[in-house]
Tab-separated table of C-alpha atoms and ligand atoms in Angstrom:
chain	number	residue	atom	x	y	z
A	1	MET	CA	4.316	21.035	-41.619
A	2	PHE	CA	1.543	21.071	-39.061
A	3	TRP	CA	-1.457	18.875	-38.353
A	4	ASP	CA	-3.107	21.314	-35.933
A	5	GLN	CA	-1.108	24.509	-36.255
A	6	ALA	CA	-3.232	26.557	-33.866
A	7	SER	CA	-2.822	24.101	-30.993
A	8	GLU	CA	0.794	23.333	-31.748
A	9	THR	CA	1.948	26.957	-31.820
A	10	LEU	CA	-0.385	28.418	-29.193
A	11	SER	CA	1.405	31.218	-27.302
A	12	ARG	CA	2.651	30.243	-23.843
A	13	PRO	CA	0.233	32.531	-21.960
A	14	LEU	CA	-2.768	31.118	-23.831
A	15	LEU	CA	-1.489	27.573	-23.501
A	16	GLU	CA	-1.030	28.007	-19.754
A	17	ARG	CA	-4.444	29.573	-19.351
A	18	ALA	CA	-6.000	26.577	-21.116
A	19	GLN	CA	-3.950	24.195	-18.974
A	20	LEU	CA	-5.221	25.792	-15.773
A	21	ALA	CA	-8.842	25.587	-16.883
A	22	GLN	CA	-8.433	21.914	-17.851
A	23	LEU	CA	-6.591	21.110	-14.643
A	24	GLN	CA	-9.379	22.655	-12.555
A	25	GLU	CA	-11.951	20.740	-14.550
A	26	THR	CA	-10.045	17.457	-14.123
A	27	VAL	CA	-9.705	17.976	-10.366
A	28	ARG	CA	-13.424	18.761	-10.061
A	29	ARG	CA	-14.323	15.618	-11.990
A	30	VAL	CA	-12.177	13.227	-9.985
A	31	ALA	CA	-13.356	14.825	-6.724
A	32	LEU	CA	-16.897	13.988	-7.768
A	33	SER	CA	-16.414	10.534	-9.192
A	34	VAL	CA	-13.234	8.690	-8.155
A	35	PRO	CA	-13.187	7.387	-4.547
A	36	PHE	CA	-9.393	6.972	-4.614
A	37	TYR	CA	-8.917	10.720	-5.239
A	38	GLN	CA	-11.797	11.647	-2.900
A	39	GLN	CA	-9.968	9.893	-0.062
A	40	LYS	CA	-6.628	11.443	-0.971
A	41	PHE	CA	-8.157	14.942	-1.102
A	42	ALA	CA	-9.887	14.384	2.239
A	43	SER	CA	-6.674	13.309	3.936
A	44	LEU	CA	-4.883	16.385	2.541
A	45	GLY	CA	-7.770	18.672	3.465
A	46	LEU	CA	-7.888	19.713	-0.192
A	47	LYS	CA	-10.868	21.066	-2.125
A	48	PRO	CA	-11.059	21.524	-5.906
A	49	GLU	CA	-11.391	25.317	-5.397
A	50	ASP	CA	-7.922	25.340	-3.850
A	51	ILE	CA	-6.392	24.933	-7.306
A	52	GLN	CA	-6.057	28.561	-8.367
A	53	SER	CA	-2.853	28.515	-10.415
A	54	LEU	CA	-0.717	25.998	-12.286
A	55	ALA	CA	1.763	26.047	-9.399
A	56	ASP	CA	-1.031	24.701	-7.185
A	57	VAL	CA	-0.632	21.375	-8.986
A	58	ARG	CA	1.947	20.670	-6.281
A	59	ARG	CA	-0.822	20.558	-3.701
A	60	LEU	CA	-2.359	17.564	-5.453
A	61	PRO	CA	-1.445	13.990	-4.486
A	62	PHE	CA	0.853	11.880	-6.652
A	63	THR	CA	-0.492	8.787	-8.368
A	64	ALA	CA	1.950	5.882	-8.286
A	65	ASN	CA	2.334	2.824	-10.405
A	66	ASP	CA	1.086	0.748	-7.433
A	67	ASP	CA	-2.062	2.868	-7.110
A	68	LEU	CA	-3.021	1.774	-10.618
A	69	ARG	CA	-2.360	-1.866	-9.799
A	70	ALA	CA	-4.240	-1.609	-6.500
A	71	HIS	CA	-7.322	-0.275	-8.294
A	72	TYR	CA	-7.213	-2.827	-11.087
A	73	PRO	CA	-9.368	-3.315	-13.076
A	74	THR	CA	-11.791	-0.364	-13.015
A	75	GLY	CA	-11.293	1.354	-9.638
A	76	LEU	CA	-10.044	4.624	-11.129
A	77	LEU	CA	-12.844	5.068	-13.647
A	78	ALA	CA	-14.417	8.521	-13.643
A	79	VAL	CA	-17.296	7.533	-15.940
A	80	PRO	CA	-19.942	4.778	-15.839
A	81	LEU	CA	-18.657	1.428	-17.039
A	82	GLU	CA	-20.657	1.582	-20.277
A	83	GLU	CA	-18.798	4.696	-21.478
A	84	PRO	CA	-15.344	3.264	-22.306
A	85	VAL	CA	-14.848	1.589	-25.680
A	86	ARG	CA	-11.270	0.312	-25.360
A	87	LEU	CA	-8.949	-1.383	-22.877
A	88	HIS	CA	-5.157	-1.345	-22.859
A	89	THR	CA	-2.833	-2.752	-20.221
A	90	SER	CA	0.767	-2.366	-19.307
A	91	SER	CA	3.357	-4.666	-17.722
A	92	GLY	CA	1.572	-7.742	-16.513
A	93	THR	CA	4.792	-9.619	-15.898
A	94	THR	CA	4.718	-9.210	-12.135
A	95	GLY	CA	1.254	-9.650	-10.648
A	96	LYS	CA	-1.730	-7.716	-11.953
A	97	PRO	CA	-1.219	-5.364	-14.880
A	98	LYS	CA	-2.259	-1.727	-14.950
A	99	ALA	CA	-5.547	-1.448	-16.851
A	100	LEU	CA	-6.432	1.736	-18.719
A	101	LEU	CA	-9.856	2.372	-20.201
A	102	PHE	CA	-10.639	4.895	-22.901
A	103	THR	CA	-13.853	6.503	-24.100
A	104	ARG	CA	-14.435	7.189	-27.778
A	105	LYS	CA	-13.325	10.777	-27.219
A	106	ASP	CA	-10.177	9.609	-25.413
A	107	ILE	CA	-9.285	7.380	-28.369
A	108	ASP	CA	-9.920	10.177	-30.809
A	109	GLN	CA	-7.773	12.596	-28.824
A	110	ALA	CA	-4.966	10.051	-28.589
A	111	ALA	CA	-5.103	9.588	-32.371
A	112	GLU	CA	-5.009	13.389	-32.836
A	113	LEU	CA	-1.786	13.582	-30.841
A	114	VAL	CA	-0.231	10.773	-32.876
A	115	ALA	CA	-1.330	12.537	-36.082
A	116	ARG	CA	0.299	15.783	-34.919
A	117	SER	CA	3.435	13.859	-34.040
A	118	LEU	CA	3.700	12.107	-37.400
A	119	VAL	CA	3.030	15.205	-39.477
A	120	MET	CA	5.637	17.073	-37.424
A	121	THR	CA	8.300	14.737	-38.877
A	122	GLY	CA	7.097	15.250	-42.439
A	123	VAL	CA	4.710	12.290	-42.799
A	124	THR	CA	1.864	12.850	-45.300
A	125	ARG	CA	-1.006	10.824	-46.723
A	126	GLN	CA	1.341	9.643	-49.465
A	127	ASP	CA	3.308	7.633	-46.925
A	128	VAL	CA	3.052	3.894	-46.416
A	129	PHE	CA	3.306	3.235	-42.704
A	130	GLN	CA	4.428	-0.173	-41.442
A	131	ASN	CA	3.625	-0.582	-37.757
A	132	MET	CA	6.036	-3.225	-36.493
A	133	MET	CA	4.896	-2.991	-32.858
A	134	SER	CA	2.719	-5.573	-31.088
A	135	TYR	CA	-1.008	-5.158	-31.564
A	136	GLY	CA	-3.354	-6.159	-28.765
A	137	LEU	CA	-3.214	-4.913	-25.197
A	138	PHE	CA	0.016	-2.989	-25.805
A	139	THR	CA	-0.701	0.594	-26.958
A	140	GLY	CA	2.137	0.701	-29.526
A	141	GLY	CA	-0.037	-1.125	-32.041
A	142	LEU	CA	-3.558	0.288	-32.085
A	143	MET	CA	-2.902	3.802	-30.768
A	144	MET	CA	-0.239	4.479	-33.384
A	145	HIS	CA	-2.381	2.802	-36.028
A	146	TYR	CA	-5.369	5.090	-35.491
A	147	GLY	CA	-3.171	8.196	-35.640
A	148	ALA	CA	-1.482	7.129	-38.870
A	149	GLU	CA	-4.878	6.370	-40.429
A	150	LYS	CA	-6.080	9.807	-39.413
A	151	VAL	CA	-3.189	11.328	-41.379
A	152	GLY	CA	-4.302	9.185	-44.313
A	153	CYS	CA	-1.265	6.935	-44.642
A	154	LEU	CA	-1.694	3.423	-45.947
A	155	VAL	CA	-1.161	1.589	-42.657
A	156	ILE	CA	0.270	-1.930	-42.649
A	157	PRO	CA	-0.439	-3.525	-39.250
A	158	SER	CA	2.409	-5.991	-39.601
A	159	GLY	CA	2.957	-6.263	-35.854
A	160	PRO	CA	6.146	-7.864	-34.633
A	161	GLY	CA	5.963	-10.724	-37.157
A	162	THR	CA	8.974	-12.457	-38.633
A	163	SER	CA	11.619	-10.435	-40.386
A	164	GLU	CA	10.934	-12.345	-43.631
A	165	ARG	CA	7.356	-11.141	-43.669
A	166	GLN	CA	8.276	-7.601	-42.631
A	167	LEU	CA	10.660	-7.434	-45.566
A	168	MET	CA	8.157	-8.855	-48.032
A	169	LEU	CA	5.517	-6.289	-47.038
A	170	MET	CA	8.094	-3.545	-47.106
A	171	GLN	CA	9.156	-4.432	-50.646
A	172	ASP	CA	5.709	-5.169	-52.073
A	173	PHE	CA	3.987	-2.057	-50.704
A	174	ARG	CA	7.025	0.231	-50.827
A	175	THR	CA	6.910	1.146	-47.142
A	176	THR	CA	8.293	4.631	-46.473
A	177	VAL	CA	7.783	4.929	-42.707
A	178	ALA	CA	7.944	2.424	-39.843
A	179	HIS	CA	7.223	2.318	-36.132
A	180	ILE	CA	9.755	0.026	-34.534
A	181	LEU	CA	11.542	-0.811	-31.284
A	182	PRO	CA	15.205	0.245	-31.153
A	183	SER	CA	16.313	-3.307	-30.303
A	184	TYR	CA	14.370	-4.719	-33.255
A	185	ALA	CA	15.613	-1.974	-35.627
A	186	LEU	CA	19.195	-3.025	-34.860
A	187	TYR	CA	18.330	-6.667	-35.324
A	188	PHE	CA	16.468	-5.992	-38.578
A	189	ALA	CA	19.478	-4.089	-39.936
A	190	GLY	CA	21.544	-7.251	-39.382
A	191	PHE	CA	18.868	-9.343	-41.094
A	192	LEU	CA	18.921	-7.098	-44.197
A	193	GLU	CA	22.698	-7.208	-44.280
A	194	GLN	CA	22.625	-11.017	-44.295
A	195	ARG	CA	20.198	-10.996	-47.212
A	196	GLY	CA	22.487	-8.672	-49.142
A	197	ILE	CA	19.798	-5.993	-49.149
A	198	ASP	CA	20.995	-2.419	-49.213
A	199	PRO	CA	18.087	-0.442	-47.747
A	200	ARG	CA	19.181	2.791	-49.418
A	201	ARG	CA	19.142	1.166	-52.834
A	202	ASP	CA	16.536	-1.579	-52.497
A	203	LEU	CA	13.847	-0.145	-50.218
A	204	ALA	CA	11.665	2.988	-50.175
A	205	TRP	CA	12.009	3.199	-46.346
A	206	ARG	CA	13.014	6.735	-45.262
A	207	LYS	CA	11.855	7.351	-41.675
A	208	ALA	CA	11.221	5.481	-38.453
A	209	PHE	CA	9.566	6.324	-35.149
A	210	VAL	CA	11.592	4.602	-32.529
A	211	GLY	CA	10.668	4.324	-28.880
A	212	ALA	CA	8.879	2.272	-26.202
A	213	GLU	CA	12.216	1.425	-24.621
A	214	PRO	CA	15.191	3.595	-23.713
A	215	TYR	CA	18.052	3.903	-26.191
A	216	THR	CA	21.019	6.181	-26.552
A	217	GLU	CA	21.976	8.791	-29.146
A	218	GLU	CA	24.757	6.383	-30.245
A	219	THR	CA	22.104	3.756	-30.981
A	220	ARG	CA	20.070	6.268	-32.980
A	221	GLN	CA	23.166	7.017	-35.093
A	222	LYS	CA	23.793	3.332	-35.574
A	223	ILE	CA	20.219	2.661	-36.730
A	224	GLN	CA	20.243	5.671	-39.059
A	225	GLN	CA	23.494	4.608	-40.672
A	226	ALA	CA	22.649	0.931	-40.969
A	227	LEU	CA	19.205	1.511	-42.490
A	228	GLY	CA	19.720	4.795	-44.313
A	229	ILE	CA	16.683	6.306	-42.590
A	230	GLN	CA	15.930	9.208	-40.269
A	231	VAL	CA	15.077	8.079	-36.735
A	232	PHE	CA	12.671	10.152	-34.641
A	233	ASN	CA	12.481	9.548	-30.931
A	234	SER	CA	8.944	8.735	-29.837
A	235	TYR	CA	7.904	8.691	-26.176
A	236	GLY	CA	4.736	7.480	-24.570
A	237	LEU	CA	3.325	5.275	-21.848
A	238	THR	CA	0.094	3.364	-21.507
A	239	GLU	CA	-1.014	5.431	-18.505
A	240	MET	CA	-0.949	8.534	-20.776
A	241	ASN	CA	-2.522	6.884	-23.921
A	242	GLY	CA	0.629	5.194	-25.210
A	243	PRO	CA	2.573	6.688	-28.156
A	244	GLY	CA	2.163	10.368	-28.997
A	245	VAL	CA	2.893	11.909	-25.586
A	246	ALA	CA	6.179	13.461	-26.712
A	247	PHE	CA	7.782	13.262	-30.124
A	248	GLU	CA	10.671	14.756	-32.054
A	249	CYS	CA	10.022	17.187	-34.877
A	250	GLU	CA	11.991	17.362	-38.123
A	251	HIS	CA	14.866	19.050	-36.238
A	252	GLN	CA	15.456	15.918	-34.115
A	253	CYS	CA	16.470	17.980	-31.092
A	254	GLY	CA	14.401	16.667	-28.194
A	255	MET	CA	10.749	15.652	-27.953
A	256	HIS	CA	7.901	18.176	-27.887
A	257	LEU	CA	5.555	17.108	-25.103
A	258	TRP	CA	1.944	17.926	-25.983
A	259	GLU	CA	1.307	20.273	-23.111
A	260	ASP	CA	-2.312	21.045	-23.961
A	261	HIS	CA	-3.085	17.401	-23.051
A	262	PHE	CA	-0.499	16.679	-20.358
A	263	LEU	CA	0.724	18.924	-17.564
A	264	LEU	CA	4.378	18.167	-16.951
A	265	GLU	CA	6.573	18.432	-13.886
A	266	ILE	CA	10.146	17.277	-13.350
A	267	ILE	CA	10.772	16.328	-9.746
A	268	ASP	CA	13.519	14.988	-7.562
A	269	PRO	CA	12.420	11.348	-7.201
A	270	LYS	CA	13.613	11.216	-3.601
A	271	THR	CA	11.999	14.379	-2.229
A	272	GLY	CA	9.100	14.840	-4.660
A	273	GLU	CA	10.058	18.530	-4.996
A	274	PRO	CA	10.530	20.209	-8.392
A	275	VAL	CA	14.112	20.311	-9.695
A	276	PRO	CA	15.538	23.630	-10.930
A	277	GLU	CA	14.570	24.334	-14.581
A	278	GLY	CA	16.687	22.277	-16.970
A	279	GLN	CA	17.948	19.736	-14.437
A	280	GLN	CA	17.406	16.012	-14.631
A	281	GLY	CA	14.657	14.422	-12.622
A	282	GLU	CA	11.610	12.194	-12.800
A	283	LEU	CA	8.883	13.143	-15.248
A	284	VAL	CA	5.460	13.535	-13.622
A	285	LEU	CA	2.373	13.900	-15.830
A	286	THR	CA	-1.238	14.913	-15.249
A	287	THR	CA	-3.870	14.228	-17.909
A	288	LEU	CA	-5.739	17.414	-18.823
A	289	LYS	CA	-8.411	16.135	-21.205
A	290	ARG	CA	-8.907	12.483	-20.310
A	291	GLU	CA	-12.525	11.370	-19.839
A	292	ALA	CA	-12.516	7.746	-18.696
A	293	MET	CA	-9.475	7.681	-16.428
A	294	PRO	CA	-8.036	11.061	-15.535
A	295	ILE	CA	-4.730	10.666	-13.682
A	296	LEU	CA	-3.217	13.281	-11.404
A	297	ARG	CA	0.563	13.653	-11.102
A	298	TYR	CA	1.537	10.239	-12.400
A	299	ARG	CA	5.028	9.204	-11.331
A	300	THR	CA	6.398	7.901	-14.642
A	301	ARG	CA	9.760	6.936	-13.061
A	302	ASP	CA	11.319	8.094	-16.353
A	303	ILE	CA	14.386	10.260	-15.905
A	304	THR	CA	14.802	13.227	-18.238
A	305	ARG	CA	15.149	17.007	-18.304
A	306	LEU	CA	13.590	19.959	-20.109
A	307	LEU	CA	15.643	21.404	-22.947
A	308	PRO	CA	16.140	25.175	-22.932
A	309	GLY	CA	15.118	27.659	-25.598
A	310	PRO	CA	12.603	27.630	-28.417
A	311	CYS	CA	12.684	25.041	-31.224
A	312	PRO	CA	13.254	26.327	-34.785
A	313	CYS	CA	10.017	24.587	-35.853
A	314	GLY	CA	7.950	27.226	-34.032
A	315	ARG	CA	6.007	24.875	-31.763
A	316	SER	CA	5.425	26.294	-28.293
A	317	HIS	CA	5.279	22.933	-26.508
A	318	ARG	CA	8.446	22.345	-24.494
A	319	ARG	CA	10.954	19.635	-25.353
A	320	LEU	CA	12.142	16.691	-23.273
A	321	ASP	CA	15.634	15.345	-23.539
A	322	ARG	CA	16.124	11.660	-24.316
A	323	ILE	CA	14.924	9.456	-21.441
A	324	THR	CA	18.080	8.178	-19.760
A	325	GLY	CA	16.286	5.328	-18.019
A	326	ARG	CA	13.648	4.560	-15.462
A	327	SER	CA	14.514	5.361	-11.881
A	328	ASP	CA	13.832	1.703	-11.079
A	329	ASP	CA	16.199	0.531	-13.872
A	330	MET	CA	19.138	1.628	-11.810
A	331	LEU	CA	21.460	-1.212	-10.905
A	332	ILE	CA	23.556	-1.122	-7.802
A	333	VAL	CA	26.773	-3.022	-8.381
A	334	ARG	CA	29.360	-3.102	-5.637
A	335	GLY	CA	27.753	-0.046	-4.138
A	336	VAL	CA	27.909	1.947	-7.370
A	337	ASN	CA	24.795	3.188	-9.184
A	338	ILE	CA	24.721	2.148	-12.834
A	339	PHE	CA	22.155	2.777	-15.547
A	340	PRO	CA	22.074	0.260	-18.428
A	341	GLN	CA	22.150	3.243	-20.802
A	342	GLN	CA	25.682	4.098	-19.704
A	343	ILE	CA	26.812	0.674	-20.884
A	344	GLU	CA	24.893	0.954	-24.160
A	345	ARG	CA	26.462	4.311	-24.926
A	346	VAL	CA	30.003	2.886	-24.708
A	347	LEU	CA	29.149	-0.235	-26.707
A	348	MET	CA	27.216	1.396	-29.532
A	349	ALA	CA	29.865	4.064	-30.104
A	350	HIS	CA	32.393	1.338	-30.955
A	351	PRO	CA	32.595	0.451	-34.679
A	352	GLN	CA	33.592	-3.193	-34.142
A	353	ILE	CA	30.608	-3.854	-31.902
A	354	GLY	CA	27.438	-5.286	-33.393
A	355	ARG	CA	23.810	-4.750	-32.527
A	356	ASN	CA	22.737	-6.743	-29.515
A	357	TYR	CA	23.927	-6.963	-25.947
A	358	VAL	CA	22.855	-8.195	-22.547
A	359	ILE	CA	23.965	-7.252	-19.040
A	360	ILE	CA	24.272	-10.148	-16.603
A	361	LEU	CA	24.547	-9.824	-12.841
A	362	GLU	CA	25.380	-12.941	-10.895
A	363	GLY	CA	27.130	-14.336	-7.869
A	364	LEU	CA	27.556	-11.743	-5.203
A	365	ASP	CA	28.000	-8.773	-7.472
A	366	ASP	CA	29.641	-9.823	-10.728
A	367	LEU	CA	28.845	-7.733	-13.756
A	368	THR	CA	29.229	-9.300	-17.203
A	369	VAL	CA	28.426	-7.599	-20.485
A	370	GLU	CA	27.788	-9.979	-23.344
A	371	VAL	CA	27.875	-8.231	-26.674
A	372	GLU	CA	27.773	-9.206	-30.329
A	373	LEU	CA	30.611	-8.373	-32.687
A	374	ALA	CA	29.882	-6.514	-35.905
A	375	ALA	CA	29.239	-8.958	-38.767
A	376	ALA	CA	31.911	-7.345	-40.928
A	377	GLY	CA	35.206	-5.685	-40.121
A	378	PHE	CA	36.593	-8.050	-37.505
A	379	ASP	CA	38.689	-11.118	-38.163
A	380	GLY	CA	37.717	-13.112	-35.058
A	381	ASP	CA	41.365	-13.914	-34.270
A	382	VAL	CA	41.517	-15.090	-30.632
A	383	GLU	CA	44.155	-12.560	-29.663
A	384	HIS	CA	42.292	-9.709	-31.292
A	385	VAL	CA	39.110	-10.736	-29.518
A	386	ALA	CA	40.915	-10.785	-26.181
A	387	ALA	CA	42.427	-7.357	-26.872
A	388	LEU	CA	39.053	-5.871	-27.792
A	389	GLN	CA	37.449	-7.389	-24.683
A	390	HIS	CA	40.139	-5.815	-22.559
A	391	HIS	CA	39.769	-2.456	-24.302
A	392	LEU	CA	35.978	-2.421	-23.802
A	393	ALA	CA	36.272	-3.452	-20.167
A	394	GLU	CA	38.613	-0.491	-19.596
A	395	LYS	CA	36.273	1.921	-21.408
A	396	LEU	CA	33.339	0.674	-19.358
A	397	LYS	CA	35.314	0.987	-16.160
A	398	ALA	CA	36.091	4.622	-16.964
A	399	GLU	CA	32.353	5.252	-17.452
A	400	LEU	CA	30.943	3.135	-14.618
A	401	TRP	CA	33.702	2.993	-11.998
A	402	VAL	CA	33.171	-0.753	-11.902
A	403	ARG	CA	35.122	-3.090	-14.181
A	404	PRO	CA	32.787	-5.537	-15.909
A	405	LYS	CA	33.766	-8.763	-17.602
A	406	VAL	CA	33.199	-8.402	-21.348
A	407	ASN	CA	32.280	-11.436	-23.474
A	408	LEU	CA	32.287	-10.901	-27.217
A	409	VAL	CA	30.013	-13.269	-29.120
A	410	PRO	CA	29.327	-13.699	-32.871
A	411	ALA	CA	26.849	-11.421	-34.665
A	412	GLY	CA	23.290	-12.725	-34.418
A	413	SER	CA	23.961	-15.139	-31.543
A	414	LEU	CA	22.132	-13.372	-28.709
A	415	PRO	CA	18.374	-13.937	-28.392
A	416	ILE	CA	15.979	-11.263	-29.645
A	417	ALA	CA	12.714	-10.616	-27.814
A	418	GLU	CA	9.427	-10.314	-29.660
A	419	GLY	CA	8.438	-7.274	-27.575
A	420	LYS	CA	10.636	-4.939	-25.597
A	421	ALA	CA	14.235	-6.094	-25.194
A	422	LYS	CA	15.270	-7.566	-21.875
A	423	ARG	CA	18.709	-6.061	-21.412
A	424	VAL	CA	19.413	-6.979	-17.805
A	425	ILE	CA	19.472	-10.470	-16.326
A	426	ASP	CA	19.884	-10.290	-12.580
A	427	LYS	CA	20.759	-13.671	-11.084
A	428	ARG	CA	22.406	-12.318	-7.961
A	429	SER	CA	21.981	-14.184	-4.731
A	430	LEU	CA	21.760	-11.020	-2.654
B	501	ADP	P1	5.490	-1.183	-19.821
B	501	ADP	O1	5.407	-0.538	-18.476
B	501	ADP	O2	4.835	-2.510	-19.927
B	501	ADP	O3	6.825	-1.123	-20.445
B	501	ADP	P2	4.467	0.914	-21.579
B	501	ADP	O4	4.359	0.456	-22.963
B	501	ADP	O5	3.425	1.778	-21.058
B	501	ADP	O6	4.507	-0.347	-20.695
B	501	ADP	O7	5.882	1.544	-21.431
B	501	ADP	C1	6.091	2.898	-21.239
B	501	ADP	C2	7.511	3.103	-20.847
B	501	ADP	O8	8.392	2.793	-21.932
B	501	ADP	C3	7.828	4.521	-20.489
B	501	ADP	O9	7.436	4.816	-19.176
B	501	ADP	C4	9.336	4.536	-20.674
B	501	ADP	O10	9.992	3.977	-19.563
B	501	ADP	C5	9.549	3.627	-21.874
B	501	ADP	N1	9.654	4.426	-23.105
B	501	ADP	C6	8.687	4.685	-23.988
B	501	ADP	N2	9.161	5.440	-25.003
B	501	ADP	C7	10.455	5.677	-24.743
B	501	ADP	C8	11.483	6.416	-25.391
B	501	ADP	N3	11.317	7.044	-26.555
B	501	ADP	N4	12.695	6.460	-24.791
B	501	ADP	C9	12.893	5.825	-23.622
B	501	ADP	N5	11.974	5.119	-22.970
B	501	ADP	C10	10.766	5.043	-23.518
B	502	ZN	ZN1	10.433	21.422	-32.976
């Protein structure tokens, strides 16, 4: 099933030719209208005509997270201020957020990419789409909403409201598809279990688009089993429109990145040089069709790799592996590098472990993993709890090379965030 078959299956040579033309156009536009890029080009002695091939993208300057903050609110606009029709922001928790502005055409293009992504998983206009992400400045609400409307779904903008209300809407309107955070999907599964609701029997829910925060394959399996749905990995970031940058197709084997809109590179985050094809590195993206705020070589800090070979679905756009974390998510504990995802993988693969966890760093360098037990299947006997804690600590040590303290707590006792989960609490006095 295709939304835009011609674009989605364009042959590689034609796709690359179109990418080069769009890249040249983007570089010309920012050289004319964005002082930040004008200065960067001048200091590199670079002219738009120097971009003669796709490999020449490496001659362009990177754009960092801090560049967006430094030019808040409108410093990177490439169009007059009256052109944009929408604002979104990202991460305002520390200092100024990053502000992204979109013209009408930008919004329409973003919705097109979401529509492609949804249809690629089998969504049709018969579907009822419950968008359980925050509306407002966060892109997960409105950007996904517009795409799902374009497909013709009945869209329920439920936002992150209470689980009671989510369930009521889901039952009354026979929701078939949802957009949901992985942490909330796990929590919601526990909520249904408590109510004695068997989603396979009692709900029409069949698919979910799960993303906006990193999660492991083990977590996907857990969500699929608990809810009786198919989970499709969905990747996006505000700087590149939000959702609909890369998405899994019905084969669930990595996320097709829409390469006619975004030029991708995978680099070594330390050297900035490309990694050999197929190796892990930091994803770097350049917008190819953006009007209001074109961005060159954006350092996403997301770590992933390109998957080899064609996909059975016939799409020519290359596939990204699951994001294993952000380069700045890395924790250094007693001199060892640890990604929270390594901990999640061990926890979620264990049948007696429930659905929520938190990683606590305190003192000089003490690592504690607090994790909920599964609601069923464990007797709570003190000795059994101690044995399971010991077992998990050993498993984690084998994975991390550092032995954490493991605290098992009852199902449903850890706090759940309204937005993205906060998995790491760092209280170290370093
Ligand atoms: P914020 O910076 O406030 O979190 P965004 O909503 O723009 O704002 O978040 C985008 C980031 O979310 C991505 O850069 C990535 O780190 C993470 N993310 C989004 N989708 C996924 C996904 N499917 N898997 C892993 N991480 C994801
Ligand atoms: Zn595919």
